[in-house]
Amino acid sequence: MTNNAKSRKEEALLYHSEGRPGKIEVIPTKPYSTQKDLSLAYSPGVAEPCLAIEHNPDDAYRYTAKGNLVAVISNGTAVLGLGDIGAAAGKPVMEGKGLLFKTFADIDVFDIEVDTKDTERFIETVKNISVTFGGINLEDIKAPECFEIEERLKEELSIPVMHDDQHGTAIISSAALLNALEVAGKKIGEVQVVVNGAGAAAVSCAKLYIALGVKPENLVMCDSKGVITTRRKNLTPVKAGFATDRGIETLEEALAGADVFLGLSVADVLTQEMVRSMAANPIVFALANPDPEISYDNAMAAREDIIFATGRSDYPNQVNNVLGFPYIFRGALDVRATKINEAMKIGAVLALAELAKQPVPDIVAAAYNDNDITFGRKYLIPKALDPRLISCISVAVAKAAIESGVARKTITDWKAYAQELESRMGRDDKLMRAVRSKVCTAAPRRIVFSEGDRLTTIKAAVHLANENIAEPILVGNRAKIETLLRDNHLHLDAKHIVDFQHDDEAERRNRYAALLYGKVSRKGVRMHEAVDYMMRRDWFTLMMVAAGDADTSILGYTHRYNEALKPVRQIFTQGDTTLATMEIVTTKKGPMFFADTAVNPSPSVDDLVHIALMAARTVRNFGIEPVIGMLSHSNFGTDTEPLASKIAKAVEILHYRYPELLVDGEMKADIALNKKARSEFYPFNKLGDRDINVLIFPNLSSANISYKMMEILGGAEINGPILMGLDRSCVHLIPEVAGTRAIRNLSVLAAAETISSK
């Protein structure tokens, strides 16, 4: 095992074990703090909904979580690329599936691992517990048993059942196929299709392709023995359904003149010669994971006219099941569908295909650092982080369920339903995922860490390097860093370590000192002081950026943020530059931005104006339109004491100088965050029915207290602080006690800022 593989293994195990083990938990959704609450939640109050459900079983959807609860069920016989590892060993995957359901579609999940390979016992178990759930997602069950299990459960249960391993890939690849055919100028009823692989996913893909218009006689399926033909003996019923009577035996023969190749098999089975033998504008979906049937580079070299997709995120056209299953179940649950039928799957296919043809939102372009995402050979299906997926696919699935007669609940106002879908998403890190994706698609940024010999920093640096997010540079004692790496089974190349006080770095220190003196000689710093500063890790770190040896830096500080800012101001600012910090507070409503949280104890009117403008500019860099509330203990002049008047004056200046900026105040937090009350009591406000996403606080204490209370009491995730006001992104400061995740996330934000500022 390589050092990087060991590092990834340790990181993965730590991720799953650190803090509360596993990836999901159950959280109460009703008050429980008083005796009255508890008496309603359990005895005696709970008897009333029990009796109501006894009288009308459908009331379970009204009084319990059933309508938003999906079971992810497996027996562990076909887990990812690991095979038959058993039910217990498959549990991390099922928990992961639950995390994706919740993150992408706000669907609650119980993962259930059934320890049996007996088909009848498995089916009976699922049937017996099905009354608990609104839907069932079968997962990682081997073929051919998975076919019978799904069919039986679909027939015998009255809730949606889907084996995602089969249908997820089928739905996503079908959308890609429709769009690829459009790009190639081919008709689905005329194309020759070759499917390599005869497992659950391949069979489901073939069936859905035929349902969409591929002629059965034009589809050839291959397995490990070659073409599945009528001449072969002992075929399973499933394979026999795809047997061809053509006089061909091998994959190579089948591909000659073919229009489409779908691979759900093994790596490197497809050669360049085979691709060259295909028809013009060949469509090649090489979906084996992690390594496709033909590498991207080899496929591109084989044909200039190729239309190519894989299951990988590092190449165009990723066929990723997360584009489908969360939103398909969301739509099915919301209309209380009795099943997921062909009409619903085709509805999802058509919606996905159509979405890829629509203009891409700025936030998606920013997430992938690509302003040229347009429908074509390299963009056949939407990106996984596209926020429109939930409304687009779920609406299509819900409509298809109603129209095909399997819905028990009708939706008439589709616009309202789409808005509900967009607003229902709970706390997650969509913004950070989008920022991370943007960074991953750009050249790795050089990030230098002043506290390079702290274990939390080292762990963050290893992650950044392994994921190709950044080129970390650890400033600190080399021997100490190497010891920490070795003792914690981590690996980082020697080039990532700078022992700034070692004799080997004397020339660099002298060069930095001369550069520093040129910058600050008129700020009272003498040459010998500049030389002394280069023996201090904070000054040395900042000069690495100033000298162009790093793109940005993460500076650790102990007690006072403003004290740590002194060298930053000396090196990177002139005059009385206003600086401020902003925290990203991830809430149930989405990301909120709090400023100023660390720099200005009692900002002046001009400071508040600058803070609002800096916050607006930073938020726009995330692809989000800022809607700013200037907070106070007063609402639009209800109190004229100096603090409230200061906020009012800042708003007046902003309205006069920047009329296009969506900002208003002064206002209390409850009015700022309740647009209905704001519009009712203060209809003249400039923000109308928009949700505020940026909060500017009247002083440092209120801002600092607020975001920390949101974190501890509200369960919000905090990312930051983002330092604002410098001409370029050269430094961010973080407490020395910060954990690995906080350091890693701030590093990602810092890297993203260097991309935006170029």
mmCIF file of N, CA and C in Angstrom, residues 614-724:
data_model
loop_
_atom_site.group_PDB
_atom_site.id
_atom_site.type_symbol
_atom_site.label_atom_id
_atom_site.label_comp_id
_atom_site.label_asym_id
_atom_site.label_seq_id
_atom_site.Cartn_x
_atom_site.Cartn_y
_atom_site.Cartn_z
ATOM 1 N N MET A 614 -17.943 45.402 1.207
ATOM 2 C CA MET A 614 -17.018 44.267 1.126
ATOM 3 C C MET A 614 -17.776 42.943 1.224
ATOM 4 N N ALA A 615 -18.756 42.896 2.120
ATOM 5 C CA ALA A 615 -19.549 41.675 2.266
ATOM 6 C C ALA A 615 -20.306 41.369 0.984
ATOM 7 N N ALA A 616 -20.886 42.404 0.378
ATOM 8 C CA ALA A 616 -21.634 42.202 -0.871
ATOM 9 C C ALA A 616 -20.723 41.651 -1.964
ATOM 10 N N ARG A 617 -19.524 42.201 -2.078
ATOM 11 C CA ARG A 617 -18.589 41.752 -3.104
ATOM 12 C C ARG A 617 -18.169 40.298 -2.853
ATOM 13 N N THR A 618 -17.910 39.951 -1.604
ATOM 14 C CA THR A 618 -17.487 38.589 -1.272
ATOM 15 C C THR A 618 -18.594 37.582 -1.542
ATOM 16 N N VAL A 619 -19.826 37.931 -1.181
ATOM 17 C CA VAL A 619 -20.955 37.024 -1.399
ATOM 18 C C VAL A 619 -21.191 36.821 -2.889
ATOM 19 N N ARG A 620 -21.043 37.880 -3.674
ATOM 20 C CA ARG A 620 -21.208 37.737 -5.132
ATOM 21 C C ARG A 620 -20.180 36.774 -5.708
ATOM 22 N N ASN A 621 -18.989 36.746 -5.113
ATOM 23 C CA ASN A 621 -17.963 35.824 -5.595
ATOM 24 C C ASN A 621 -18.372 34.360 -5.421
ATOM 25 N N PHE A 622 -19.344 34.110 -4.535
ATOM 26 C CA PHE A 622 -19.871 32.760 -4.362
ATOM 27 C C PHE A 622 -21.030 32.486 -5.315
ATOM 28 N N GLY A 623 -21.334 33.421 -6.191
ATOM 29 C CA GLY A 623 -22.439 33.239 -7.119
ATOM 30 C C GLY A 623 -23.793 33.481 -6.497
ATOM 31 N N ILE A 624 -23.839 34.231 -5.378
ATOM 32 C CA ILE A 624 -25.079 34.503 -4.659
ATOM 33 C C ILE A 624 -25.330 36.008 -4.648
ATOM 34 N N GLU A 625 -26.552 36.413 -4.934
ATOM 35 C CA GLU A 625 -26.902 37.832 -4.893
ATOM 36 C C GLU A 625 -27.101 38.246 -3.443
ATOM 37 N N PRO A 626 -26.318 39.221 -2.938
ATOM 38 C CA PRO A 626 -26.444 39.615 -1.533
ATOM 39 C C PRO A 626 -27.711 40.426 -1.269
ATOM 40 N N VAL A 627 -28.402 40.073 -0.208
ATOM 41 C CA VAL A 627 -29.543 40.846 0.293
ATOM 42 C C VAL A 627 -29.195 41.175 1.740
ATOM 43 N N ILE A 628 -28.957 42.439 2.032
ATOM 44 C CA ILE A 628 -28.265 42.838 3.256
ATOM 45 C C ILE A 628 -29.217 43.489 4.248
ATOM 46 N N GLY A 629 -29.161 43.004 5.487
ATOM 47 C CA GLY A 629 -29.875 43.631 6.589
ATOM 48 C C GLY A 629 -28.889 44.247 7.557
ATOM 49 N N MET A 630 -29.057 45.549 7.840
ATOM 50 C CA MET A 630 -28.199 46.252 8.797
ATOM 51 C C MET A 630 -28.906 46.207 10.155
ATOM 52 N N LEU A 631 -28.316 45.466 11.097
ATOM 53 C CA LEU A 631 -28.995 45.140 12.343
ATOM 54 C C LEU A 631 -28.782 46.181 13.438
ATOM 55 N N SER A 632 -29.781 46.261 14.317
ATOM 56 C CA SER A 632 -29.740 47.162 15.460
ATOM 57 C C SER A 632 -30.774 46.672 16.470
ATOM 58 N N HIS A 633 -30.952 47.419 17.556
ATOM 59 C CA HIS A 633 -32.046 47.152 18.494
ATOM 60 C C HIS A 633 -33.254 48.017 18.162
ATOM 61 N N SER A 634 -33.177 48.686 17.016
ATOM 62 C CA SER A 634 -34.214 49.629 16.599
ATOM 63 C C SER A 634 -34.709 49.263 15.209
ATOM 64 N N ASN A 635 -35.980 49.588 14.926
ATOM 65 C CA ASN A 635 -36.553 49.351 13.604
ATOM 66 C C ASN A 635 -36.865 50.671 12.914
ATOM 67 N N PHE A 636 -36.055 51.009 11.926
ATOM 68 C CA PHE A 636 -36.337 52.164 11.064
ATOM 69 C C PHE A 636 -36.713 53.409 11.865
ATOM 70 N N GLY A 637 -35.852 53.768 12.830
ATOM 71 C CA GLY A 637 -36.042 55.023 13.539
ATOM 72 C C GLY A 637 -36.861 54.955 14.800
ATOM 73 N N THR A 638 -37.226 53.744 15.276
ATOM 74 C CA THR A 638 -38.018 53.668 16.512
ATOM 75 C C THR A 638 -37.197 54.068 17.732
ATOM 76 N N ASP A 639 -35.886 54.085 17.601
ATOM 77 C CA ASP A 639 -35.012 54.558 18.672
ATOM 78 C C ASP A 639 -33.942 55.434 18.031
ATOM 79 N N THR A 640 -33.697 56.581 18.639
ATOM 80 C CA THR A 640 -32.741 57.539 18.048
ATOM 81 C C THR A 640 -31.434 57.620 18.832
ATOM 82 N N GLU A 641 -31.188 56.658 19.696
ATOM 83 C CA GLU A 641 -29.915 56.712 20.437
ATOM 84 C C GLU A 641 -28.750 56.523 19.465
ATOM 85 N N PRO A 642 -27.530 56.912 19.850
ATOM 86 C CA PRO A 642 -26.405 56.998 18.898
ATOM 87 C C PRO A 642 -26.119 55.726 18.108
ATOM 88 N N LEU A 643 -26.198 54.536 18.744
ATOM 89 C CA LEU A 643 -25.867 53.304 18.031
ATOM 90 C C LEU A 643 -26.849 53.042 16.896
ATOM 91 N N ALA A 644 -28.141 53.228 17.174
ATOM 92 C CA ALA A 644 -29.142 53.032 16.131
ATOM 93 C C ALA A 644 -29.008 54.081 15.041
ATOM 94 N N SER A 645 -28.739 55.314 15.425
ATOM 95 C CA SER A 645 -28.593 56.395 14.444
ATOM 96 C C SER A 645 -27.405 56.158 13.530
ATOM 97 N N LYS A 646 -26.357 55.563 14.083
ATOM 98 C CA LYS A 646 -25.171 55.258 13.281
ATOM 99 C C LYS A 646 -25.524 54.279 12.160
ATOM 100 N N ILE A 647 -26.302 53.253 12.482
ATOM 101 C CA ILE A 647 -26.721 52.287 11.468
ATOM 102 C C ILE A 647 -27.599 52.966 10.421
ATOM 103 N N ALA A 648 -28.528 53.785 10.891
ATOM 104 C CA ALA A 648 -29.437 54.474 9.967
ATOM 105 C C ALA A 648 -28.663 55.362 9.002
ATOM 106 N N LYS A 649 -27.627 56.049 9.508
ATOM 107 C CA LYS A 649 -26.825 56.924 8.659
ATOM 108 C C LYS A 649 -26.059 56.114 7.612
ATOM 109 N N ALA A 650 -25.516 54.964 8.014
ATOM 110 C CA ALA A 650 -24.798 54.112 7.064
ATOM 111 C C ALA A 650 -25.729 53.639 5.953
ATOM 112 N N VAL A 651 -26.953 53.269 6.317
ATOM 113 C CA VAL A 651 -27.934 52.842 5.309
ATOM 114 C C VAL A 651 -28.267 53.993 4.370
ATOM 115 N N GLU A 652 -28.415 55.180 4.924
ATOM 116 C CA GLU A 652 -28.711 56.357 4.093
ATOM 117 C C GLU A 652 -27.613 56.577 3.050
ATOM 118 N N ILE A 653 -26.379 56.433 3.459
ATOM 119 C CA ILE A 653 -25.254 56.612 2.532
ATOM 120 C C ILE A 653 -25.264 55.515 1.464
ATOM 121 N N LEU A 654 -25.500 54.291 1.885
ATOM 122 C CA LEU A 654 -25.533 53.184 0.929
ATOM 123 C C LEU A 654 -26.650 53.365 -0.087
ATOM 124 N N HIS A 655 -27.810 53.790 0.356
ATOM 125 C CA HIS A 655 -28.930 54.018 -0.573
ATOM 126 C C HIS A 655 -28.604 55.120 -1.576
ATOM 127 N N TYR A 656 -27.918 56.158 -1.099
ATOM 128 C CA TYR A 656 -27.621 57.306 -1.972
ATOM 129 C C TYR A 656 -26.513 56.983 -2.973
ATOM 130 N N ARG A 657 -25.444 56.335 -2.476
ATOM 131 C CA ARG A 657 -24.281 56.099 -3.341
ATOM 132 C C ARG A 657 -24.402 54.817 -4.165
ATOM 133 N N TYR A 658 -25.112 53.835 -3.643
ATOM 134 C CA TYR A 658 -25.195 52.534 -4.306
ATOM 135 C C TYR A 658 -26.660 52.092 -4.392
ATOM 136 N N PRO A 659 -27.460 52.789 -5.179
ATOM 137 C CA PRO A 659 -28.910 52.511 -5.223
ATOM 138 C C PRO A 659 -29.238 51.098 -5.711
ATOM 139 N N GLU A 660 -28.313 50.492 -6.440
ATOM 140 C CA GLU A 660 -28.584 49.139 -6.947
ATOM 141 C C GLU A 660 -28.386 48.065 -5.878
ATOM 142 N N LEU A 661 -27.751 48.404 -4.764
ATOM 143 C CA LEU A 661 -27.454 47.434 -3.716
ATOM 144 C C LEU A 661 -28.711 47.141 -2.897
ATOM 145 N N LEU A 662 -29.006 45.851 -2.699
ATOM 146 C CA LEU A 662 -30.173 45.453 -1.899
ATOM 147 C C LEU A 662 -29.780 45.463 -0.427
ATOM 148 N N VAL A 663 -30.032 46.587 0.230
ATOM 149 C CA VAL A 663 -29.659 46.751 1.629
ATOM 150 C C VAL A 663 -30.689 47.647 2.311
ATOM 151 N N ASP A 664 -30.982 47.342 3.584
ATOM 152 C CA ASP A 664 -31.875 48.219 4.335
ATOM 153 C C ASP A 664 -31.665 48.007 5.825
ATOM 154 N N GLY A 665 -32.240 48.917 6.607
ATOM 155 C CA GLY A 665 -32.126 48.932 8.054
ATOM 156 C C GLY A 665 -32.271 50.370 8.522
ATOM 157 N N GLU A 666 -32.041 50.698 9.777
ATOM 158 C CA GLU A 666 -31.690 49.723 10.770
ATOM 159 C C GLU A 666 -32.918 48.909 11.158
ATOM 160 N N MET A 667 -32.679 47.644 11.569
ATOM 161 C CA MET A 667 -33.795 46.787 11.973
ATOM 162 C C MET A 667 -33.326 45.712 12.939
ATOM 163 N N LYS A 668 -34.315 45.247 13.733
ATOM 164 C CA LYS A 668 -34.049 44.169 14.667
ATOM 165 C C LYS A 668 -33.908 42.851 13.905
ATOM 166 N N ALA A 669 -33.273 41.901 14.548
ATOM 167 C CA ALA A 669 -33.019 40.629 13.879
ATOM 168 C C ALA A 669 -34.308 39.910 13.502
ATOM 169 N N ASP A 670 -35.346 39.975 14.368
ATOM 170 C CA ASP A 670 -36.580 39.263 14.056
ATOM 171 C C ASP A 670 -37.283 39.853 12.844
ATOM 172 N N ILE A 671 -37.199 41.162 12.665
ATOM 173 C CA ILE A 671 -37.788 41.808 11.493
ATOM 174 C C ILE A 671 -36.952 41.513 10.251
ATOM 175 N N ALA A 672 -35.634 41.521 10.415
ATOM 176 C CA ALA A 672 -34.757 41.246 9.276
ATOM 177 C C ALA A 672 -34.991 39.841 8.730
ATOM 178 N N LEU A 673 -35.226 38.875 9.616
ATOM 179 C CA LEU A 673 -35.318 37.482 9.205
ATOM 180 C C LEU A 673 -36.746 37.019 8.938
ATOM 181 N N ASN A 674 -37.715 37.894 9.144
ATOM 182 C CA ASN A 674 -39.120 37.564 8.886
ATOM 183 C C ASN A 674 -39.647 38.513 7.822
ATOM 184 N N LYS A 675 -39.545 38.102 6.560
ATOM 185 C CA LYS A 675 -39.903 39.010 5.470
ATOM 186 C C LYS A 675 -41.383 39.368 5.475
ATOM 187 N N LYS A 676 -42.221 38.449 5.983
ATOM 188 C CA LYS A 676 -43.656 38.742 6.046
ATOM 189 C C LYS A 676 -43.917 39.871 7.024
ATOM 190 N N ALA A 677 -43.341 39.776 8.218
ATOM 191 C CA ALA A 677 -43.516 40.840 9.208
ATOM 192 C C ALA A 677 -42.881 42.135 8.726
ATOM 193 N N ARG A 678 -41.724 42.016 8.084
ATOM 194 C CA ARG A 678 -41.045 43.214 7.571
ATOM 195 C C ARG A 678 -41.918 43.946 6.557
ATOM 196 N N SER A 679 -42.527 43.189 5.660
ATOM 197 C CA SER A 679 -43.378 43.812 4.638
ATOM 198 C C SER A 679 -44.671 44.358 5.234
ATOM 199 N N GLU A 680 -45.192 43.660 6.257
ATOM 200 C CA GLU A 680 -46.456 44.097 6.860
ATOM 201 C C GLU A 680 -46.287 45.372 7.675
ATOM 202 N N PHE A 681 -45.254 45.434 8.492
ATOM 203 C CA PHE A 681 -45.092 46.572 9.390
ATOM 204 C C PHE A 681 -44.273 47.710 8.782
ATOM 205 N N TYR A 682 -43.407 47.376 7.827
ATOM 206 C CA TYR A 682 -42.549 48.392 7.218
ATOM 207 C C TYR A 682 -42.574 48.215 5.701
ATOM 208 N N PRO A 683 -43.726 48.453 5.074
ATOM 209 C CA PRO A 683 -43.882 48.175 3.635
ATOM 210 C C PRO A 683 -42.974 49.002 2.741
ATOM 211 N N PHE A 684 -42.398 50.082 3.278
ATOM 212 C CA PHE A 684 -41.515 50.936 2.501
ATOM 213 C C PHE A 684 -40.110 50.357 2.362
ATOM 214 N N ASN A 685 -39.810 49.262 3.057
ATOM 215 C CA ASN A 685 -38.436 48.755 3.049
ATOM 216 C C ASN A 685 -38.028 48.342 1.639
ATOM 217 N N LYS A 686 -36.755 48.464 1.354
ATOM 218 C CA LYS A 686 -36.234 48.279 0.003
ATOM 219 C C LYS A 686 -36.133 46.813 -0.417
ATOM 220 N N LEU A 687 -36.233 45.904 0.535
ATOM 221 C CA LEU A 687 -35.935 44.500 0.244
ATOM 222 C C LEU A 687 -37.151 43.701 -0.203
ATOM 223 N N GLY A 688 -38.348 44.229 0.004
ATOM 224 C CA GLY A 688 -39.556 43.553 -0.452
ATOM 225 C C GLY A 688 -39.695 42.168 0.151
ATOM 226 N N ASP A 689 -40.013 41.180 -0.685
ATOM 227 C CA ASP A 689 -40.235 39.817 -0.191
ATOM 228 C C ASP A 689 -38.994 38.947 -0.306
ATOM 229 N N ARG A 690 -37.826 39.584 -0.405
ATOM 230 C CA ARG A 690 -36.582 38.813 -0.504
ATOM 231 C C ARG A 690 -36.120 38.366 0.874
ATOM 232 N N ASP A 691 -35.525 37.198 0.919
ATOM 233 C CA ASP A 691 -34.911 36.701 2.153
ATOM 234 C C ASP A 691 -33.537 37.333 2.316
ATOM 235 N N ILE A 692 -33.294 37.900 3.468
ATOM 236 C CA ILE A 692 -31.977 38.470 3.760
ATOM 237 C C ILE A 692 -30.971 37.336 3.947
ATOM 238 N N ASN A 693 -29.795 37.467 3.342
ATOM 239 C CA ASN A 693 -28.748 36.456 3.518
ATOM 240 C C ASN A 693 -27.446 37.029 4.068
ATOM 241 N N VAL A 694 -27.367 38.367 4.207
ATOM 242 C CA VAL A 694 -26.176 39.017 4.774
ATOM 243 C C VAL A 694 -26.617 39.883 5.947
ATOM 244 N N LEU A 695 -26.014 39.665 7.100
ATOM 245 C CA LEU A 695 -26.324 40.453 8.286
ATOM 246 C C LEU A 695 -25.095 41.266 8.683
ATOM 247 N N ILE A 696 -25.273 42.589 8.749
ATOM 248 C CA ILE A 696 -24.206 43.485 9.206
ATOM 249 C C ILE A 696 -24.553 43.926 10.619
ATOM 250 N N PHE A 697 -23.656 43.666 11.554
ATOM 251 C CA PHE A 697 -23.934 43.914 12.965
ATOM 252 C C PHE A 697 -23.411 45.291 13.389
ATOM 253 N N PRO A 698 -24.023 45.877 14.431
ATOM 254 C CA PRO A 698 -23.625 47.238 14.835
ATOM 255 C C PRO A 698 -22.274 47.300 15.520
ATOM 256 N N ASN A 699 -21.833 46.175 16.094
ATOM 257 C CA ASN A 699 -20.514 46.173 16.732
ATOM 258 C C ASN A 699 -19.985 44.749 16.794
ATOM 259 N N LEU A 700 -18.729 44.651 17.190
ATOM 260 C CA LEU A 700 -18.043 43.361 17.186
ATOM 261 C C LEU A 700 -18.660 42.380 18.173
ATOM 262 N N SER A 701 -19.042 42.869 19.334
ATOM 263 C CA SER A 701 -19.591 41.982 20.358
ATOM 264 C C SER A 701 -20.845 41.278 19.869
ATOM 265 N N SER A 702 -21.768 42.036 19.295
ATOM 266 C CA SER A 702 -23.034 41.429 18.858
ATOM 267 C C SER A 702 -22.799 40.413 17.747
ATOM 268 N N ALA A 703 -21.892 40.714 16.834
ATOM 269 C CA ALA A 703 -21.620 39.787 15.731
ATOM 270 C C ALA A 703 -20.959 38.517 16.232
ATOM 271 N N ASN A 704 -19.962 38.681 17.091
ATOM 272 C CA ASN A 704 -19.218 37.528 17.592
ATOM 273 C C ASN A 704 -20.105 36.622 18.428
ATOM 274 N N ILE A 705 -20.910 37.222 19.304
ATOM 275 C CA ILE A 705 -21.819 36.449 20.146
ATOM 276 C C ILE A 705 -22.832 35.706 19.282
ATOM 277 N N SER A 706 -23.359 36.382 18.270
ATOM 278 C CA SER A 706 -24.435 35.802 17.459
ATOM 279 C C SER A 706 -23.979 34.561 16.710
ATOM 280 N N TYR A 707 -22.834 34.632 16.018
ATOM 281 C CA TYR A 707 -22.453 33.472 15.210
ATOM 282 C C TYR A 707 -22.023 32.299 16.087
ATOM 283 N N LYS A 708 -21.447 32.603 17.258
ATOM 284 C CA LYS A 708 -21.055 31.509 18.139
ATOM 285 C C LYS A 708 -22.270 30.847 18.785
ATOM 286 N N MET A 709 -23.306 31.624 19.072
ATOM 287 C CA MET A 709 -24.543 31.031 19.585
ATOM 288 C C MET A 709 -25.231 30.200 18.501
ATOM 289 N N MET A 710 -25.178 30.678 17.266
ATOM 290 C CA MET A 710 -25.737 29.896 16.159
ATOM 291 C C MET A 710 -25.041 28.537 16.053
ATOM 292 N N GLU A 711 -23.745 28.530 16.279
ATOM 293 C CA GLU A 711 -22.973 27.296 16.176
ATOM 294 C C GLU A 711 -23.282 26.345 17.319
ATOM 295 N N ILE A 712 -23.272 26.856 18.557
ATOM 296 C CA ILE A 712 -23.407 25.991 19.728
ATOM 297 C C ILE A 712 -24.859 25.611 19.983
ATOM 298 N N LEU A 713 -25.760 26.592 19.946
ATOM 299 C CA LEU A 713 -27.157 26.328 20.283
ATOM 300 C C LEU A 713 -27.994 25.973 19.066
ATOM 301 N N GLY A 714 -27.663 26.548 17.919
ATOM 302 C CA GLY A 714 -28.468 26.329 16.727
ATOM 303 C C GLY A 714 -27.975 25.206 15.843
ATOM 304 N N GLY A 715 -26.798 24.664 16.139
ATOM 305 C CA GLY A 715 -26.271 23.557 15.350
ATOM 306 C C GLY A 715 -25.788 23.951 13.968
ATOM 307 N N ALA A 716 -25.592 25.248 13.730
ATOM 308 C CA ALA A 716 -25.119 25.696 12.422
ATOM 309 C C ALA A 716 -23.637 25.374 12.261
ATOM 310 N N GLU A 717 -23.234 25.117 11.026
ATOM 311 C CA GLU A 717 -21.807 24.963 10.751
ATOM 312 C C GLU A 717 -21.247 26.311 10.361
ATOM 313 N N ILE A 718 -20.116 26.669 10.936
ATOM 314 C CA ILE A 718 -19.493 27.966 10.699
ATOM 315 C C ILE A 718 -18.241 27.755 9.867
ATOM 316 N N ASN A 719 -18.106 28.525 8.800
ATOM 317 C CA ASN A 719 -16.894 28.516 7.994
ATOM 318 C C ASN A 719 -16.351 29.929 7.906
ATOM 319 N N GLY A 720 -15.079 30.071 8.170
ATOM 320 C CA GLY A 720 -14.450 31.369 8.191
ATOM 321 C C GLY A 720 -13.443 31.412 9.333
ATOM 322 N N PRO A 721 -13.039 32.629 9.737
ATOM 323 C CA PRO A 721 -13.455 33.928 9.192
ATOM 324 C C PRO A 721 -12.752 34.262 7.876
ATOM 325 N N ILE A 722 -13.516 34.887 6.970
ATOM 326 C CA ILE A 722 -12.961 35.369 5.712
ATOM 327 C C ILE A 722 -12.536 36.817 5.919
ATOM 328 N N LEU A 723 -11.260 37.086 5.716
ATOM 329 C CA LEU A 723 -10.752 38.451 5.872
ATOM 330 C C LEU A 723 -11.047 39.250 4.610
ATOM 331 N N MET A 724 -11.708 40.403 4.782
ATOM 332 C CA MET A 724 -12.099 41.242 3.652
ATOM 333 C C MET A 724 -11.393 42.588 3.733
#
